Amino acid sequence: MTLTDLANPTKFLALTARILPWLAGLTAILLAVGLYGSAMAPDDYQQGATVKIMFIHVPNAWLSMFVWGVMSVAALGTLVWRHPLADVAAKAAAPIGAAFTFLALVTGSLWGRPMWGTYWEWDARLTSVLILFLMYLGLMALWRAVEDPSRAARAAAVLTLVGAINIPIIKFSVDWWNTLHQPASVFRAGGPTLDKAFLWPLLVMAIAFSLLFITLHLAAMRNEILRRRVRSLQMMQANQQAA
Amino acid sequence: MSLGPYASFIVTSYALVAAVVLLLIIWISADYRRQQGRLKEIEASGVMRRSGRSAADIR
């Protein structure tokens, strides 16, 4: 099965029907292992047990950026390659990305209150992630505002590519500006600075959440294809009634 | 496992993530059933896909 084969929505639906149960099962197993590792992880010498919030905050923060990256590739698929499923992928990803970004913001705040003494600080990292969340909401509003899916897709693709500028800003904000948020401790030059006791549950949780996104995204794409099938059949029905 | 003086922040974080993920799963599952229902309604009214296959067929 090639990428060209997957351009056929019927073939894509057949593929998702086969792989979704396996993906869901693997996601559940990895989430269980990750949660066990998070529960068993020792207390940090400075943060105490509050370090456990990191195991869910970091995967959500990573996905908030990754999902926008997926939508950016889909936007290129819409504007450059005219791939039939590119805009389906972009539209289906937006609400899921918004949910992960919301969770990154709230879990970060819940970590910040006991550790920093404040729920919120207008520093570069927090502000740029809040902007990302607002961009997700704007994109969802745009998809809903334009009725014709192909016109909405082109407008959303342009907005997505413009918004992609924010992703490196989020990633490097802690290096470029003097922020309250700590610098990178996993994906950095010179390797992770985290102790293995914290690193392995964090990586398992990050993989589990990534698989969760892939599972939810494929299921949401399947729904979007069916929604478009409903729309085209309703138009056929209207034409038959008019004739 | 003791969660220390900030247990409420830790528990709230995990509960919130669980709730939002669960809501996403429920929303996507309900949307799937809604689209399948609409396709079955259209099929019952006699409208067929150009391929002649069932409207709700995803295989």
mmCIF file of N, CA and C in Angstrom, chain A residues 10 13-14 17 35 38-39 49-50 52-53 55-56 60 95 99 103 106-107 110 113-115 119 209 212 216 219-220 222-223 226-227 229-230 233-234 236-237 240, chain B residues 1-4 6 9-10 12-14 16-17 20-21 24-25 27-29 31-32 34-36 38-39 42 45-50 53-59:
data_model
loop_
_atom_site.group_PDB
_atom_site.id
_atom_site.type_symbol
_atom_site.label_atom_id
_atom_site.label_comp_id
_atom_site.label_asym_id
_atom_site.label_seq_id
_atom_site.Cartn_x
_atom_site.Cartn_y
_atom_site.Cartn_z
ATOM 1 N N THR A 10 -11.734 5.336 0.126
ATOM 2 C CA THR A 10 -12.278 4.000 0.436
ATOM 3 C C THR A 10 -11.169 3.074 0.919
ATOM 4 N N LEU A 13 -10.176 4.106 4.412
ATOM 5 C CA LEU A 13 -11.146 3.629 5.410
ATOM 6 C C LEU A 13 -10.921 2.154 5.726
ATOM 7 N N ALA A 14 -10.609 1.374 4.686
ATOM 8 C CA ALA A 14 -10.363 -0.058 4.887
ATOM 9 C C ALA A 14 -9.128 -0.270 5.758
ATOM 10 N N ALA A 17 -9.874 0.671 9.415
ATOM 11 C CA ALA A 17 -10.700 -0.361 10.058
ATOM 12 C C ALA A 17 -9.822 -1.517 10.539
ATOM 13 N N LEU A 35 2.165 4.948 33.130
ATOM 14 C CA LEU A 35 1.555 5.386 34.391
ATOM 15 C C LEU A 35 2.155 4.635 35.578
ATOM 16 N N SER A 38 5.466 6.172 36.170
ATOM 17 C CA SER A 38 5.286 7.501 36.788
ATOM 18 C C SER A 38 4.981 7.368 38.279
ATOM 19 N N ALA A 39 4.136 6.378 38.606
ATOM 20 C CA ALA A 39 3.762 6.171 40.007
ATOM 21 C C ALA A 39 4.956 5.695 40.833
ATOM 22 N N ALA A 49 7.309 15.040 45.224
ATOM 23 C CA ALA A 49 6.409 14.226 44.401
ATOM 24 C C ALA A 49 5.813 15.030 43.245
ATOM 25 N N THR A 50 5.914 16.354 43.309
ATOM 26 C CA THR A 50 5.346 17.216 42.248
ATOM 27 C C THR A 50 5.976 16.924 40.891
ATOM 28 N N LYS A 52 5.931 14.304 39.443
ATOM 29 C CA LYS A 52 5.023 13.397 38.716
ATOM 30 C C LYS A 52 4.174 14.145 37.689
ATOM 31 N N ILE A 53 3.935 15.435 37.896
ATOM 32 C CA ILE A 53 3.162 16.226 36.926
ATOM 33 C C ILE A 53 3.914 16.294 35.594
ATOM 34 N N PHE A 55 5.412 13.987 34.032
ATOM 35 C CA PHE A 55 5.168 12.826 33.169
ATOM 36 C C PHE A 55 3.925 12.987 32.282
ATOM 37 N N ILE A 56 3.017 13.890 32.659
ATOM 38 C CA ILE A 56 1.866 14.148 31.775
ATOM 39 C C ILE A 56 1.970 15.525 31.112
ATOM 40 N N ASN A 60 2.092 16.201 26.686
ATOM 41 C CA ASN A 60 1.075 17.102 26.130
ATOM 42 C C ASN A 60 1.719 18.315 25.456
ATOM 43 N N PRO A 95 -8.883 19.902 16.476
ATOM 44 C CA PRO A 95 -9.443 19.833 17.838
ATOM 45 C C PRO A 95 -8.615 18.967 18.787
ATOM 46 N N ALA A 99 -6.864 20.251 22.258
ATOM 47 C CA ALA A 99 -7.039 19.581 23.560
ATOM 48 C C ALA A 99 -5.697 19.335 24.235
ATOM 49 N N LEU A 103 -4.252 21.002 27.736
ATOM 50 C CA LEU A 103 -3.734 20.188 28.841
ATOM 51 C C LEU A 103 -2.308 20.586 29.216
ATOM 52 N N VAL A 106 -2.654 23.827 31.293
ATOM 53 C CA VAL A 106 -3.244 23.661 32.630
ATOM 54 C C VAL A 106 -2.329 22.839 33.536
ATOM 55 N N THR A 107 -1.759 21.738 33.012
ATOM 56 C CA THR A 107 -0.857 20.935 33.866
ATOM 57 C C THR A 107 0.397 21.751 34.214
ATOM 58 N N LEU A 110 -0.609 23.986 37.032
ATOM 59 C CA LEU A 110 -0.758 23.230 38.280
ATOM 60 C C LEU A 110 0.608 22.819 38.849
ATOM 61 N N ARG A 113 2.226 26.509 40.271
ATOM 62 C CA ARG A 113 1.744 27.113 41.535
ATOM 63 C C ARG A 113 2.590 26.669 42.743
ATOM 64 N N PRO A 114 2.798 25.355 42.955
ATOM 65 C CA PRO A 114 3.628 24.975 44.111
ATOM 66 C C PRO A 114 5.127 25.227 43.902
ATOM 67 N N MET A 115 5.607 25.191 42.637
ATOM 68 C CA MET A 115 7.049 25.286 42.390
ATOM 69 C C MET A 115 7.529 26.732 42.201
ATOM 70 N N TYR A 119 0.418 30.538 39.266
ATOM 71 C CA TYR A 119 -0.181 29.710 38.205
ATOM 72 C C TYR A 119 0.278 30.171 36.830
ATOM 73 N N PHE A 209 1.461 8.767 24.448
ATOM 74 C CA PHE A 209 0.615 9.897 24.053
ATOM 75 C C PHE A 209 0.692 10.140 22.544
ATOM 76 N N LEU A 212 -1.500 7.660 21.099
ATOM 77 C CA LEU A 212 -2.877 8.079 21.376
ATOM 78 C C LEU A 212 -3.320 9.104 20.326
ATOM 79 N N LEU A 216 -6.395 8.570 17.688
ATOM 80 C CA LEU A 216 -7.524 9.511 17.653
ATOM 81 C C LEU A 216 -7.597 10.227 16.305
ATOM 82 N N ALA A 219 -9.038 7.933 13.624
ATOM 83 C CA ALA A 219 -10.487 7.779 13.858
ATOM 84 C C ALA A 219 -11.233 9.052 13.450
ATOM 85 N N ALA A 220 -10.655 10.215 13.768
ATOM 86 C CA ALA A 220 -11.297 11.485 13.401
ATOM 87 C C ALA A 220 -11.264 11.697 11.887
ATOM 88 N N ARG A 222 -11.391 9.254 9.676
ATOM 89 C CA ARG A 222 -12.442 8.355 9.196
ATOM 90 C C ARG A 222 -13.806 9.049 9.298
ATOM 91 N N ASN A 223 -14.060 9.729 10.445
ATOM 92 C CA ASN A 223 -15.331 10.444 10.627
ATOM 93 C C ASN A 223 -15.501 11.548 9.579
ATOM 94 N N LEU A 226 -16.450 10.164 6.214
ATOM 95 C CA LEU A 226 -17.866 9.782 6.216
ATOM 96 C C LEU A 226 -18.764 11.024 6.155
ATOM 97 N N ARG A 227 -18.342 12.115 6.860
ATOM 98 C CA ARG A 227 -19.128 13.362 6.843
ATOM 99 C C ARG A 227 -19.208 13.897 5.407
ATOM 100 N N ARG A 229 -18.893 12.096 2.699
ATOM 101 C CA ARG A 229 -19.724 11.162 1.929
ATOM 102 C C ARG A 229 -21.198 11.501 2.137
ATOM 103 N N VAL A 230 -21.563 11.813 3.385
ATOM 104 C CA VAL A 230 -22.941 12.227 3.697
ATOM 105 C C VAL A 230 -23.292 13.464 2.875
ATOM 106 N N LEU A 233 -23.756 12.658 -0.863
ATOM 107 C CA LEU A 233 -24.986 11.887 -1.101
ATOM 108 C C LEU A 233 -26.229 12.761 -0.911
ATOM 109 N N GLN A 234 -26.158 13.690 0.070
ATOM 110 C CA GLN A 234 -27.288 14.608 0.272
ATOM 111 C C GLN A 234 -27.463 15.526 -0.943
ATOM 112 N N MET A 236 -26.613 14.670 -4.039
ATOM 113 C CA MET A 236 -27.200 13.797 -5.069
ATOM 114 C C MET A 236 -28.703 13.665 -4.854
ATOM 115 N N GLN A 237 -29.076 13.497 -3.568
ATOM 116 C CA GLN A 237 -30.486 13.356 -3.195
ATOM 117 C C GLN A 237 -31.269 14.615 -3.591
ATOM 118 N N GLN A 240 -31.678 14.751 -7.343
ATOM 119 C CA GLN A 240 -32.701 13.791 -7.808
ATOM 120 C C GLN A 240 -34.106 14.331 -7.559
ATOM 121 N N MET B 1 2.437 4.960 48.477
ATOM 122 C CA MET B 1 2.992 6.095 47.716
ATOM 123 C C MET B 1 2.449 7.413 48.285
ATOM 124 N N SER B 2 3.322 8.185 48.914
ATOM 125 C CA SER B 2 2.907 9.472 49.469
ATOM 126 C C SER B 2 3.157 10.574 48.437
ATOM 127 N N LEU B 3 2.160 11.435 48.249
ATOM 128 C CA LEU B 3 2.303 12.506 47.249
ATOM 129 C C LEU B 3 2.697 13.845 47.881
ATOM 130 N N GLY B 4 2.931 13.849 49.175
ATOM 131 C CA GLY B 4 3.457 15.050 49.831
ATOM 132 C C GLY B 4 2.430 16.168 49.977
ATOM 133 N N TYR B 6 1.707 18.667 48.174
ATOM 134 C CA TYR B 6 1.050 19.195 46.963
ATOM 135 C C TYR B 6 0.244 18.118 46.226
ATOM 136 N N PHE B 9 -2.534 19.096 43.742
ATOM 137 C CA PHE B 9 -2.107 19.574 42.415
ATOM 138 C C PHE B 9 -1.803 18.390 41.491
ATOM 139 N N ILE B 10 -1.156 17.369 42.043
ATOM 140 C CA ILE B 10 -0.784 16.180 41.257
ATOM 141 C C ILE B 10 -2.036 15.422 40.832
ATOM 142 N N THR B 12 -5.152 16.481 40.690
ATOM 143 C CA THR B 12 -5.967 17.299 39.760
ATOM 144 C C THR B 12 -5.400 17.224 38.343
ATOM 145 N N SER B 13 -4.075 17.284 38.216
ATOM 146 C CA SER B 13 -3.436 17.215 36.896
ATOM 147 C C SER B 13 -3.785 15.909 36.193
ATOM 148 N N TYR B 14 -3.573 14.795 36.896
ATOM 149 C CA TYR B 14 -3.843 13.479 36.297
ATOM 150 C C TYR B 14 -5.332 13.299 35.997
ATOM 151 N N LEU B 16 -7.550 15.624 35.361
ATOM 152 C CA LEU B 16 -7.925 16.493 34.247
ATOM 153 C C LEU B 16 -7.497 15.882 32.904
ATOM 154 N N VAL B 17 -6.272 15.367 32.846
ATOM 155 C CA VAL B 17 -5.786 14.744 31.604
ATOM 156 C C VAL B 17 -6.667 13.538 31.264
ATOM 157 N N VAL B 20 -10.113 14.801 29.935
ATOM 158 C CA VAL B 20 -10.076 15.375 28.579
ATOM 159 C C VAL B 20 -9.839 14.284 27.528
ATOM 160 N N VAL B 21 -8.934 13.341 27.820
ATOM 161 C CA VAL B 21 -8.685 12.239 26.880
ATOM 162 C C VAL B 21 -9.949 11.398 26.712
ATOM 163 N N LEU B 24 -12.410 13.224 24.547
ATOM 164 C CA LEU B 24 -12.013 13.134 23.135
ATOM 165 C C LEU B 24 -12.457 11.798 22.538
ATOM 166 N N ILE B 25 -12.206 10.710 23.283
ATOM 167 C CA ILE B 25 -12.564 9.364 22.804
ATOM 168 C C ILE B 25 -14.081 9.263 22.623
ATOM 169 N N TRP B 27 -16.268 11.724 22.222
ATOM 170 C CA TRP B 27 -16.706 12.639 21.150
ATOM 171 C C TRP B 27 -16.453 12.018 19.765
ATOM 172 N N ILE B 28 -15.273 11.439 19.570
ATOM 173 C CA ILE B 28 -14.931 10.854 18.266
ATOM 174 C C ILE B 28 -15.783 9.605 18.001
ATOM 175 N N SER B 29 -16.006 8.788 19.040
ATOM 176 C CA SER B 29 -16.844 7.585 18.882
ATOM 177 C C SER B 29 -18.285 7.971 18.562
ATOM 178 N N ASP B 31 -19.341 10.744 17.198
ATOM 179 C CA ASP B 31 -19.370 11.335 15.855
ATOM 180 C C ASP B 31 -19.403 10.229 14.798
ATOM 181 N N TYR B 32 -18.629 9.171 15.018
ATOM 182 C CA TYR B 32 -18.606 8.036 14.079
ATOM 183 C C TYR B 32 -19.998 7.403 13.972
ATOM 184 N N ARG B 34 -22.813 8.806 14.671
ATOM 185 C CA ARG B 34 -23.735 9.778 14.057
ATOM 186 C C ARG B 34 -23.615 9.754 12.531
ATOM 187 N N GLN B 35 -22.399 9.733 12.020
ATOM 188 C CA GLN B 35 -22.189 9.716 10.556
ATOM 189 C C GLN B 35 -22.714 8.414 9.955
ATOM 190 N N GLN B 36 -22.459 7.288 10.646
ATOM 191 C CA GLN B 36 -22.961 5.989 10.163
ATOM 192 C C GLN B 36 -24.494 5.998 10.110
ATOM 193 N N ARG B 38 -26.449 8.640 9.764
ATOM 194 C CA ARG B 38 -26.899 9.513 8.667
ATOM 195 C C ARG B 38 -26.771 8.786 7.323
ATOM 196 N N LEU B 39 -25.680 8.037 7.148
ATOM 197 C CA LEU B 39 -25.480 7.294 5.891
ATOM 198 C C LEU B 39 -26.543 6.215 5.721
ATOM 199 N N ILE B 42 -29.768 7.881 4.600
ATOM 200 C CA ILE B 42 -29.714 8.266 3.183
ATOM 201 C C ILE B 42 -29.900 7.025 2.317
ATOM 202 N N SER B 45 -33.364 5.912 2.029
ATOM 203 C CA SER B 45 -34.205 6.750 1.160
ATOM 204 C C SER B 45 -33.977 6.432 -0.320
ATOM 205 N N GLY B 46 -33.080 5.492 -0.620
ATOM 206 C CA GLY B 46 -32.904 5.023 -2.001
ATOM 207 C C GLY B 46 -31.720 5.614 -2.739
ATOM 208 N N VAL B 47 -30.971 6.527 -2.103
ATOM 209 C CA VAL B 47 -29.801 7.121 -2.771
ATOM 210 C C VAL B 47 -28.615 6.171 -2.615
ATOM 211 N N MET B 48 -27.947 5.865 -3.741
ATOM 212 C CA MET B 48 -26.810 4.940 -3.719
ATOM 213 C C MET B 48 -25.532 5.656 -4.122
ATOM 214 N N ARG B 49 -24.378 5.122 -3.680
ATOM 215 C CA ARG B 49 -23.090 5.651 -4.139
ATOM 216 C C ARG B 49 -22.911 5.275 -5.604
ATOM 217 N N ARG B 50 -22.056 6.068 -6.287
ATOM 218 C CA ARG B 50 -21.829 5.805 -7.721
ATOM 219 C C ARG B 50 -21.273 4.396 -7.951
ATOM 220 N N ARG B 53 -21.952 0.519 -4.040
ATOM 221 C CA ARG B 53 -21.759 -0.094 -2.732
ATOM 222 C C ARG B 53 -22.583 0.631 -1.673
ATOM 223 N N SER B 54 -22.775 -0.041 -0.541
ATOM 224 C CA SER B 54 -23.549 0.545 0.554
ATOM 225 C C SER B 54 -22.894 1.848 1.024
ATOM 226 N N ALA B 55 -23.724 2.845 1.335
ATOM 227 C CA ALA B 55 -23.208 4.155 1.762
ATOM 228 C C ALA B 55 -22.401 4.043 3.052
ATOM 229 N N ALA B 56 -22.828 3.134 3.933
ATOM 230 C CA ALA B 56 -22.170 3.010 5.239
ATOM 231 C C ALA B 56 -21.015 2.010 5.228
ATOM 232 N N ASP B 57 -20.704 1.458 4.046
ATOM 233 C CA ASP B 57 -19.628 0.461 3.944
ATOM 234 C C ASP B 57 -18.263 1.135 4.086
ATOM 235 N N ILE B 58 -17.454 0.670 5.052
ATOM 236 C CA ILE B 58 -16.112 1.268 5.194
ATOM 237 C C ILE B 58 -15.034 0.212 4.971
ATOM 238 N N ARG B 59 -15.404 -0.949 4.431
ATOM 239 C CA ARG B 59 -14.398 -1.993 4.182
ATOM 240 C C ARG B 59 -13.812 -1.837 2.787
#
